[in-house]
mmCIF file of C-alpha atoms and ligand atoms in Angstrom:
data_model
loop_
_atom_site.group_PDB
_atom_site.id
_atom_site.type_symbol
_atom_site.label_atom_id
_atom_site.label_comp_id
_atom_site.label_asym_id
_atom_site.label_seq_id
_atom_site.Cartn_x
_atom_site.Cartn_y
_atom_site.Cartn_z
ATOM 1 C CA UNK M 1 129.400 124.185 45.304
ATOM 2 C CA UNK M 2 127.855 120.437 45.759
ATOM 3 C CA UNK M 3 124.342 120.381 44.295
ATOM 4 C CA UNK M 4 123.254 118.252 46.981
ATOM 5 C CA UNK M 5 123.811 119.210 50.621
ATOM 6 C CA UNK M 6 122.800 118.257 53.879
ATOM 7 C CA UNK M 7 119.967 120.347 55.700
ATOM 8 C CA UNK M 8 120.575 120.501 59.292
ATOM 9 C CA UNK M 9 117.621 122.916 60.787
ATOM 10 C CA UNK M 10 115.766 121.263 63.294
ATOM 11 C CA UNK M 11 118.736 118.806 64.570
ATOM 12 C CA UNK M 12 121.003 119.395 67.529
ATOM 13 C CA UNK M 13 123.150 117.685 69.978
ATOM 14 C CA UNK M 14 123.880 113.945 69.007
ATOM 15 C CA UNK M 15 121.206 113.609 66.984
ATOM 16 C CA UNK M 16 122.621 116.686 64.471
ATOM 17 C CA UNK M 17 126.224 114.952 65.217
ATOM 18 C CA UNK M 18 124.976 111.332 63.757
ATOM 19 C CA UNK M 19 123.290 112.662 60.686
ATOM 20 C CA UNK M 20 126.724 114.830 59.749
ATOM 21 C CA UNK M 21 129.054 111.701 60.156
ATOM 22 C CA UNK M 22 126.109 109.000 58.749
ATOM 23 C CA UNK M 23 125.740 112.141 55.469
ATOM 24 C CA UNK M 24 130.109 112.500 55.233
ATOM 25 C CA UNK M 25 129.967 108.501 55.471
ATOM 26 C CA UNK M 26 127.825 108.116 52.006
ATOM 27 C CA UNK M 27 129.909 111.273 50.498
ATOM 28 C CA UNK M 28 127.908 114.476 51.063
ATOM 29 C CA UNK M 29 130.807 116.997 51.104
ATOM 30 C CA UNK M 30 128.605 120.223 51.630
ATOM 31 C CA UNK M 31 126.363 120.859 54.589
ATOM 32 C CA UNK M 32 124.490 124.043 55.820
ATOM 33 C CA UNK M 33 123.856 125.487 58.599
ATOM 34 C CA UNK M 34 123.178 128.426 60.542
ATOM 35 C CA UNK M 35 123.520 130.630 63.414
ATOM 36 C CA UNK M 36 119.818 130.199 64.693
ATOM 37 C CA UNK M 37 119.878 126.537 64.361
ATOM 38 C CA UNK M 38 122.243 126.303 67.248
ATOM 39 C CA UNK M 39 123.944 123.067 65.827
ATOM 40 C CA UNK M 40 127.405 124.753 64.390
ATOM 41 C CA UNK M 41 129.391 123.308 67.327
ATOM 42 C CA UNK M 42 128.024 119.728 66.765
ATOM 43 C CA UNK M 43 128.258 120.170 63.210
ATOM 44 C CA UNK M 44 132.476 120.911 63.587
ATOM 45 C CA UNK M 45 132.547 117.897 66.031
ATOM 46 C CA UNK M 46 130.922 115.254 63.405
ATOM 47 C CA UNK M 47 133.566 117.006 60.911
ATOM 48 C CA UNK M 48 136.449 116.842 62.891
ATOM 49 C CA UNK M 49 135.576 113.164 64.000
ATOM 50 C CA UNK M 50 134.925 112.398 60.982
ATOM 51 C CA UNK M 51 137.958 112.708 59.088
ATOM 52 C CA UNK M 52 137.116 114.200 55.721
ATOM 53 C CA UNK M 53 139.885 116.874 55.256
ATOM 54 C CA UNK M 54 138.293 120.667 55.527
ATOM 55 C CA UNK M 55 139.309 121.283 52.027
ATOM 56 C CA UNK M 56 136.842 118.725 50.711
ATOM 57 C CA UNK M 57 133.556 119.972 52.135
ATOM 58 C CA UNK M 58 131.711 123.188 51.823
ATOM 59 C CA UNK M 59 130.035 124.273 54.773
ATOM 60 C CA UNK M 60 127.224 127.298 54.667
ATOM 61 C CA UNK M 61 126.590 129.136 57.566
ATOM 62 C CA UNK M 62 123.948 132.272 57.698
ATOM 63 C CA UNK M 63 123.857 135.817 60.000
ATOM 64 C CA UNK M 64 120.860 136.272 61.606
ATOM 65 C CA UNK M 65 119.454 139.737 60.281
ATOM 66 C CA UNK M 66 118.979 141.020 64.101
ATOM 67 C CA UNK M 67 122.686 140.816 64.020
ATOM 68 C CA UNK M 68 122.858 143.481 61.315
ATOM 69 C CA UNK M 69 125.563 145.798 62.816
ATOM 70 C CA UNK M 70 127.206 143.082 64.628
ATOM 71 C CA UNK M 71 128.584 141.121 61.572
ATOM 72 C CA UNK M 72 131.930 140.232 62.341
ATOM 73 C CA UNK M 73 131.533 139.409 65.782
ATOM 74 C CA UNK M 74 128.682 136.895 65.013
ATOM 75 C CA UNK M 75 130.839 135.203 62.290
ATOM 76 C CA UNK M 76 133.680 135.015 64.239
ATOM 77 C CA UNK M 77 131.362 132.916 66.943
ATOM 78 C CA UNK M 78 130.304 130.937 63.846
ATOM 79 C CA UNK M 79 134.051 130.075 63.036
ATOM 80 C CA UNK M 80 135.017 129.424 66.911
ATOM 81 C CA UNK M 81 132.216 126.773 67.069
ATOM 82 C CA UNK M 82 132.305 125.293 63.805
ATOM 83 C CA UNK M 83 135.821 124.920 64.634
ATOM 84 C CA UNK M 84 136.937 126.239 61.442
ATOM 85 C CA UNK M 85 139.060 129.048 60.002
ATOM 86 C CA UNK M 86 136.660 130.020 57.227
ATOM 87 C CA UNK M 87 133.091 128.777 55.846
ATOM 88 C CA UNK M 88 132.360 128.310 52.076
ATOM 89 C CA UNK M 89 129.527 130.008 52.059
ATOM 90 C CA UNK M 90 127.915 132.559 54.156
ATOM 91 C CA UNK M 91 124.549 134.025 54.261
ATOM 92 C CA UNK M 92 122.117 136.659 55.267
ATOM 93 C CA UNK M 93 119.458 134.581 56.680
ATOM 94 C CA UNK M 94 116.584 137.077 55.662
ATOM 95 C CA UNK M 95 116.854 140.885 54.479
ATOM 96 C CA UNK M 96 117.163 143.570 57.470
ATOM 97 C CA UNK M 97 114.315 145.534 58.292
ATOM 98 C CA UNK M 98 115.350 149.221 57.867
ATOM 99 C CA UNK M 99 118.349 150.303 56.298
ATOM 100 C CA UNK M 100 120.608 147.569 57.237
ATOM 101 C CA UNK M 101 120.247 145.873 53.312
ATOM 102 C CA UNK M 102 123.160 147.377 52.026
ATOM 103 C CA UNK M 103 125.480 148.082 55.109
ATOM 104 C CA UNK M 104 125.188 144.349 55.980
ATOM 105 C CA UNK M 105 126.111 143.385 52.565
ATOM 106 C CA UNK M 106 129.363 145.636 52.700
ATOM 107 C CA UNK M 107 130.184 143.713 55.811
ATOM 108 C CA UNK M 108 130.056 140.257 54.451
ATOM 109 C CA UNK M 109 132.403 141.303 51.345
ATOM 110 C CA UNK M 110 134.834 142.504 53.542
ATOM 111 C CA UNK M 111 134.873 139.192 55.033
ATOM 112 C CA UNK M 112 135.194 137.565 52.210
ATOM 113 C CA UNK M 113 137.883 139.605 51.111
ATOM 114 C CA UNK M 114 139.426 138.755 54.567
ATOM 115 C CA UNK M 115 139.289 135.117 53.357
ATOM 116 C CA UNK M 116 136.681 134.117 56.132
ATOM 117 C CA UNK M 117 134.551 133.319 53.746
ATOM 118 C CA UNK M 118 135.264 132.007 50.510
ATOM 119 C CA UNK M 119 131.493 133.014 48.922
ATOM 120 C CA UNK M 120 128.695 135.398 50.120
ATOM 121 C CA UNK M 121 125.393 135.741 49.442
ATOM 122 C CA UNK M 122 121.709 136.139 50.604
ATOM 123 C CA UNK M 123 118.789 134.102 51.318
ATOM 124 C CA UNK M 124 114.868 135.155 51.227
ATOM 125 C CA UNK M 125 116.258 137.684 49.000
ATOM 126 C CA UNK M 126 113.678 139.611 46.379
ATOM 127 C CA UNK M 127 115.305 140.241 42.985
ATOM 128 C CA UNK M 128 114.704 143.931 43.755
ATOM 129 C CA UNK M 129 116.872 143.470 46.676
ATOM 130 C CA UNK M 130 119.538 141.257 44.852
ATOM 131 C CA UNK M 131 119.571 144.313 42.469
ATOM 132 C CA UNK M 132 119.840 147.045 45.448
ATOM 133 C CA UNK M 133 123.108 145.350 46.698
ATOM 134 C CA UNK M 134 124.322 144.910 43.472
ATOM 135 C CA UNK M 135 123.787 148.764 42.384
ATOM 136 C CA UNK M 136 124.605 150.244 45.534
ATOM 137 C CA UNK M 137 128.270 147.852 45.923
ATOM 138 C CA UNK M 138 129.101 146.795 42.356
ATOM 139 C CA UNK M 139 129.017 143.271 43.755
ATOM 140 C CA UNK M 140 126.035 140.712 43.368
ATOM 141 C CA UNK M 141 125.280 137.740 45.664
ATOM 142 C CA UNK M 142 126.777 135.041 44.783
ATOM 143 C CA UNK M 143 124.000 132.712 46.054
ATOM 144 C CA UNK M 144 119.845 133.094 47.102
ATOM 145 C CA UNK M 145 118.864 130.423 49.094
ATOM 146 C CA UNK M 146 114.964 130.441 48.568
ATOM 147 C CA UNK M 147 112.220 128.094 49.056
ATOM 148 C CA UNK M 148 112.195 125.527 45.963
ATOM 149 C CA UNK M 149 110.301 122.453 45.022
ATOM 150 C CA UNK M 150 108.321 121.905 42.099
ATOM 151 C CA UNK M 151 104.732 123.272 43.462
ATOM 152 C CA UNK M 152 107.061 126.453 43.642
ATOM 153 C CA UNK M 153 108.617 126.472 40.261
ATOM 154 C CA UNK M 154 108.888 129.554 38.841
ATOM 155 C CA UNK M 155 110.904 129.438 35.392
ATOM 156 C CA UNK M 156 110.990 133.190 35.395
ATOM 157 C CA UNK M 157 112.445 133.632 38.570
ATOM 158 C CA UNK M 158 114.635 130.469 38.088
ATOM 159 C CA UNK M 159 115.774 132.871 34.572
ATOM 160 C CA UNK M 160 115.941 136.111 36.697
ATOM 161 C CA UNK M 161 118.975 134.285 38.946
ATOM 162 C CA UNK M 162 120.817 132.985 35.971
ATOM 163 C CA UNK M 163 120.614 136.270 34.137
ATOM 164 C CA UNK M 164 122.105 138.275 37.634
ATOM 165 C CA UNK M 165 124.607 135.539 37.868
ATOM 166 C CA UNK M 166 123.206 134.513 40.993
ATOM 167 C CA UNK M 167 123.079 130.893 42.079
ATOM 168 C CA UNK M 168 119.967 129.575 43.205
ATOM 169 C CA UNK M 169 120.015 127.204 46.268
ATOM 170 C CA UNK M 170 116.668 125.605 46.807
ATOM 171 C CA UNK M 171 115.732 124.747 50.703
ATOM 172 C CA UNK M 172 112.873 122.953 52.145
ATOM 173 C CA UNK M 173 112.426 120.344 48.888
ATOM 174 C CA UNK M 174 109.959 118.243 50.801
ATOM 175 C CA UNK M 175 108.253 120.261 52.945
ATOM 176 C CA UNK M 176 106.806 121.957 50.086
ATOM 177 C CA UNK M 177 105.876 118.673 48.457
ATOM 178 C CA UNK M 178 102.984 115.786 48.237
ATOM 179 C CA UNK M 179 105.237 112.651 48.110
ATOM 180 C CA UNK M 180 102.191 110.994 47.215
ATOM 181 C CA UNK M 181 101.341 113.300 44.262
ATOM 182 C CA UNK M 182 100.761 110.764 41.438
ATOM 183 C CA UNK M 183 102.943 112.144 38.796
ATOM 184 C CA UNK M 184 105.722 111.818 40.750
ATOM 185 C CA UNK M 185 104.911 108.445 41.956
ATOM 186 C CA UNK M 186 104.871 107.336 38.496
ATOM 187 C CA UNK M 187 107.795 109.089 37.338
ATOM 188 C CA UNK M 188 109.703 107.521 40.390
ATOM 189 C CA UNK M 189 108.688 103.687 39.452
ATOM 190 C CA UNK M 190 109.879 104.006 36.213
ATOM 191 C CA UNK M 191 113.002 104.785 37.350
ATOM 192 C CA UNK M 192 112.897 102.070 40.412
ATOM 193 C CA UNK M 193 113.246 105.155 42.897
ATOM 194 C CA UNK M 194 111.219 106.676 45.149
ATOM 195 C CA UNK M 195 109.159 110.002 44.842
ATOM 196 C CA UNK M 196 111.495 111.940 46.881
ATOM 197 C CA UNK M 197 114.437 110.637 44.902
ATOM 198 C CA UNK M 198 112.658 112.320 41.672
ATOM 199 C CA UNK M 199 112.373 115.626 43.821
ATOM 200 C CA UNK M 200 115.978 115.964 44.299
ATOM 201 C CA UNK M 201 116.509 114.823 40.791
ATOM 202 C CA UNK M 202 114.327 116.772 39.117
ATOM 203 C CA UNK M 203 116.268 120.069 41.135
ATOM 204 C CA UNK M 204 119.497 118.811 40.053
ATOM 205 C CA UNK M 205 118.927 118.202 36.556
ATOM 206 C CA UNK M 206 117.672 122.344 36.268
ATOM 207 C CA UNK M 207 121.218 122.602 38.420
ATOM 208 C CA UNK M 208 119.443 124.111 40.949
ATOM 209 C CA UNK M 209 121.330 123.560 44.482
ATOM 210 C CA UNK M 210 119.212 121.063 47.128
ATOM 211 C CA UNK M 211 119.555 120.738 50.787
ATOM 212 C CA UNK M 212 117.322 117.937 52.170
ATOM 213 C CA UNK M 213 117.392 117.526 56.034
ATOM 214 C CA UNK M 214 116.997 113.805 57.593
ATOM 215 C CA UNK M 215 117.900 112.389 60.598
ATOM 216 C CA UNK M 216 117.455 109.195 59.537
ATOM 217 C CA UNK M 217 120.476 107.272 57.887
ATOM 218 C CA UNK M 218 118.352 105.689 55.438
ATOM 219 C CA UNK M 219 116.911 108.849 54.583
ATOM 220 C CA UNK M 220 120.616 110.572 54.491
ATOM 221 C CA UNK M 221 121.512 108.183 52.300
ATOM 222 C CA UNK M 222 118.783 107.807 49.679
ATOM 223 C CA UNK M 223 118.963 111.186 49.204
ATOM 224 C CA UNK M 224 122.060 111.010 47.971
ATOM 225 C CA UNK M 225 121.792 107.885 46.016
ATOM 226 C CA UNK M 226 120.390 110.396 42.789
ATOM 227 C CA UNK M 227 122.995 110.424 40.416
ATOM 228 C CA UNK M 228 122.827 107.549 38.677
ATOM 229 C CA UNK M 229 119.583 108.260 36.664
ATOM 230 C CA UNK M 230 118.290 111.223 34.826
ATOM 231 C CA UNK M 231 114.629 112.907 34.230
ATOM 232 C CA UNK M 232 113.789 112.613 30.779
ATOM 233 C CA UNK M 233 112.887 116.223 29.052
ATOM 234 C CA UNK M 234 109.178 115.076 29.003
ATOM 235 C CA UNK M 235 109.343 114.189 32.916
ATOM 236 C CA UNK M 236 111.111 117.863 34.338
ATOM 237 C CA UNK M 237 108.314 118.822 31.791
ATOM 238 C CA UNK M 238 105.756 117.107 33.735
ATOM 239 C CA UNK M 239 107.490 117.789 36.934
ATOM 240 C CA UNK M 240 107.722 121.744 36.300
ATOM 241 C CA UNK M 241 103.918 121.705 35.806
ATOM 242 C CA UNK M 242 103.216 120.975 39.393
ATOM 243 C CA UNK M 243 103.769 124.430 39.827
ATOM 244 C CA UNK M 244 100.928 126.096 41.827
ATOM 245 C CA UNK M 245 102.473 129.813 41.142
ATOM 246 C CA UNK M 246 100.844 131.553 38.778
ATOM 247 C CA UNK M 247 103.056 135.491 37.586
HETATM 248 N N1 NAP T 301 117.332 129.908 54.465
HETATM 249 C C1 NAP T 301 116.209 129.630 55.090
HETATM 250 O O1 NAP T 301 115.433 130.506 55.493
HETATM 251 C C2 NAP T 301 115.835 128.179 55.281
HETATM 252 C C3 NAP T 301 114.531 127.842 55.667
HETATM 253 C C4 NAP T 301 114.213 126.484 55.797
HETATM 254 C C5 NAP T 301 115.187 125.529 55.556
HETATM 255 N N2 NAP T 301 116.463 125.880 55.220
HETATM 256 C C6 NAP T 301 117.525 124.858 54.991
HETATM 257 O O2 NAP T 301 117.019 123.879 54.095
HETATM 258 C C7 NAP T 301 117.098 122.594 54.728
HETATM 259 C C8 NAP T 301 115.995 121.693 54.210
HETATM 260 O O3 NAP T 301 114.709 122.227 54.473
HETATM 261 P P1 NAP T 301 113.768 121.720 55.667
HETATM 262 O O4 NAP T 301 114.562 121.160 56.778
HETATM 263 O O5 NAP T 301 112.841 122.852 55.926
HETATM 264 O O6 NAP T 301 112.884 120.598 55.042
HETATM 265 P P2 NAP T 301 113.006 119.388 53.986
HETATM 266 O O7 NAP T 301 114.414 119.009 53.755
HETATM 267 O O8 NAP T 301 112.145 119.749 52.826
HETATM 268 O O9 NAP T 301 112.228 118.241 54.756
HETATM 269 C C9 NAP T 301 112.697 117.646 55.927
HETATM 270 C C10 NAP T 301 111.650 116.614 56.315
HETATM 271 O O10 NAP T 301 111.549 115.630 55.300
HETATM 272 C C11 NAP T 301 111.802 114.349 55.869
HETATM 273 N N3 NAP T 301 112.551 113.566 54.864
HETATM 274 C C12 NAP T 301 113.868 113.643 54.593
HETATM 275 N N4 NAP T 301 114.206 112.783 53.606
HETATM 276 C C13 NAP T 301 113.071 112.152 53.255
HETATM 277 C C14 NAP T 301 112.772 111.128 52.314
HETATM 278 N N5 NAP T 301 113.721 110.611 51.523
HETATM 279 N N6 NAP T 301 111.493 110.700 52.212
HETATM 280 C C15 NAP T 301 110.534 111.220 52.996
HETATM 281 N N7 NAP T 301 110.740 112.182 53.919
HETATM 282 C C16 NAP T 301 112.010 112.638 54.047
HETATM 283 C C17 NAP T 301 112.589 114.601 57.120
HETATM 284 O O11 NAP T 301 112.341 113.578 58.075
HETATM 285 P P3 NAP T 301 113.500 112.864 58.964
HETATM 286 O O12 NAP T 301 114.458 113.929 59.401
HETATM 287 O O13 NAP T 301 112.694 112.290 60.081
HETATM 288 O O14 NAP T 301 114.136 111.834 58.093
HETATM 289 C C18 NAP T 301 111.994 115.918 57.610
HETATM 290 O O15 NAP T 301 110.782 115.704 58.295
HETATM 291 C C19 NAP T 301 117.010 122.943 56.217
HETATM 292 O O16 NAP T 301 117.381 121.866 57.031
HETATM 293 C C20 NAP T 301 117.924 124.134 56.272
HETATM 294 O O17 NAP T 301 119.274 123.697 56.238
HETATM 295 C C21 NAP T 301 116.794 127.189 55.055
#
C-alpha cells in the first residue's frame, strides 16, 4: 500500500478527472475513493486515459454503512464504474448502527476471498470495534482509515493499531492543521519545504498512510515531492507535541 495517496472527496466531473491524471502524471499510484463521493466513474476514466497499467495502482473504495445488507450489490456498482475488476482496498465508511458491525464485516471477507478485493478493512473504526470483528470472525481489518494529523496524535492509539496488526491510514492531514503554526514553519525552512510538505512527512516517517486531496496541480504535485528529505528524531519529536489530545 503507497504511503501517499490521492484524496478525492469533494471533486467530481472534470475537475476529479484532471487531478487523477495531473496526481498519475507525477507518480501517485494509489488513490481513494468512495461510494458517497460520487467520483468512481471519473476516477476509472482519468485511469483508463491515463495509461498506468491497473496492476500498478491501488485504488480504495468504501461501502456506505446504510448499505449494510446490500454489500455485494453496492460493490459490484463500485467495480462497474470504476471500470475495474477488483479494488485494492475496500472499506466500511463508518460502523453500522445496530447489529450490522459484524454481518457487514463477514460480507466484505467473502469478497475478498472472491478476489474483488484484494484488502478489507474499516474506517471511523473504535479499537473496541476493530476487536468485535476480530473476535466474532477470527479476521482483523486490515486497515482503519481515521482522522490523523499531528494536533490528533495519539501515540497510544497509533501503538494500539500496530499491536492488532492493523494499518493505520490517516485522512484529512490538513484540514486538521494550522499551516501557519510556527513550529512547523520553522521545521519546513530548514528543510527548504513548505509546512504542508512537513505534514505529510512527518506522517510518513511514523509510516502512517496519508491521503491529501488537491485540485490544484501544483498542490498534487508538492505533495508528492516528500521523499527526498527526512524529519530529524528531535523534529517528529516536536511535531508529535502539537498534539491537542490529552488520554
Ligand atoms: N474515511 C472518511 O471518513 C474520510 C473523511 C474525510 C476524508 N477522507 C479521505 O481523506 C482525503 C483527504 O482529506 P480531506 O479531503 O478531508 O482534506 P485534506 O486533504 O486535509 O485537505 C484538503 C484541503 O487542503 C488543500 N490543500 C491541498 N494541498 C495543499 C497544500 N500543499 N497546501 C495548502 N493547502 C492544500 C486543498 O485545497 P485545493 O484542493 O484547493 O488544492 C483542500 O482545501 C479525502 O479527500 C478523502 O479521500 C476520508
Amino acid at each position: 500500500m503507497p504511503l501517499v495517496g490521492l484524496g478525492t472527496w469533494q471533486m467530481t466531473g472534470a475537475r476529479c478527472r484532471a487531478a487523477v491524471r495531473s496526481a498519475l502524471e507525477v507518480g501517485y499510484r494509489h488513490i481513494d475513493t468512495a461510494t458517497i463521493y460520487r467520483n468512481e466513474r471519473e476516477i476509472g476514466r482519468a485511469v483508463r486515459d491515463s495509461g498506468v497499467p491497473r496492476d500498478q495502482l491501488f485504488v480504495t473504495t468504501k461501502l456506505p454503512p446504510g448499505a449494510a445488507g446490500r454489500e455485494r450489490r453496492t460493490l459490484d456498482d463500485s467495480l462497474r464504474a470504476l471500470a475495474m475488476d477488483h479494488v485494492d482496498l475496500w472499506l466500511v465508511h463508518w460502523p453500522p448502527r445496530g447489529g450490522a458491525l459484524v454481518s457487514t464485516w463477514r460480507a466484505l471477507l467473502a469478497a475478498r476471498d472472491q478476489g474483488l478485493a484484494r484488502a478489507v478493512g474499516v474506517s471511523n473504526y473504535r479499537t473496541a470495534q476493530l476487536d468485535e470483528l476480530t473476535a466474532a470472525t477470527g479476521v482483523a481489518p486490515q486497515v482503519n482509515q481515521i482522522p490523523w494529523a499531528p494536533a490528533l496524535y495519539d501515540a497510544a492509539l497509533l501503538a494500539e493499531h500496530r499491536r492488532r496488526g492493523v494499518v493505520l491510514e490517516g485522512y484529512s492531514p490538513f484540514k486538521n492543521t494550522d499551516l501557519r503554526d510556527p513550529v512547523l514553519v520553522e521545521i519546513a525552512a530548514g528543510h527548504g519545504v513548505t509546512p504542508a510538505q512537513v505534514v505529510l512527512r512527518w506522517h510518513i516517517d511514523h509510516e502512517v498512510v496519508v491521503i491529501p486531496k488537491s485540485a490544484t496541480p501544483e498542490r498534487i504535485a508538492a505533495n508528492f515531492d516528500v521523499f527526498d528529505f527526512a524529519l530529524t528524531d528531535g523534529e517528529l519529536g516536536r511535531i508529535d507535541r502539537l498534539s491537542t489530545r490529552r488520554r
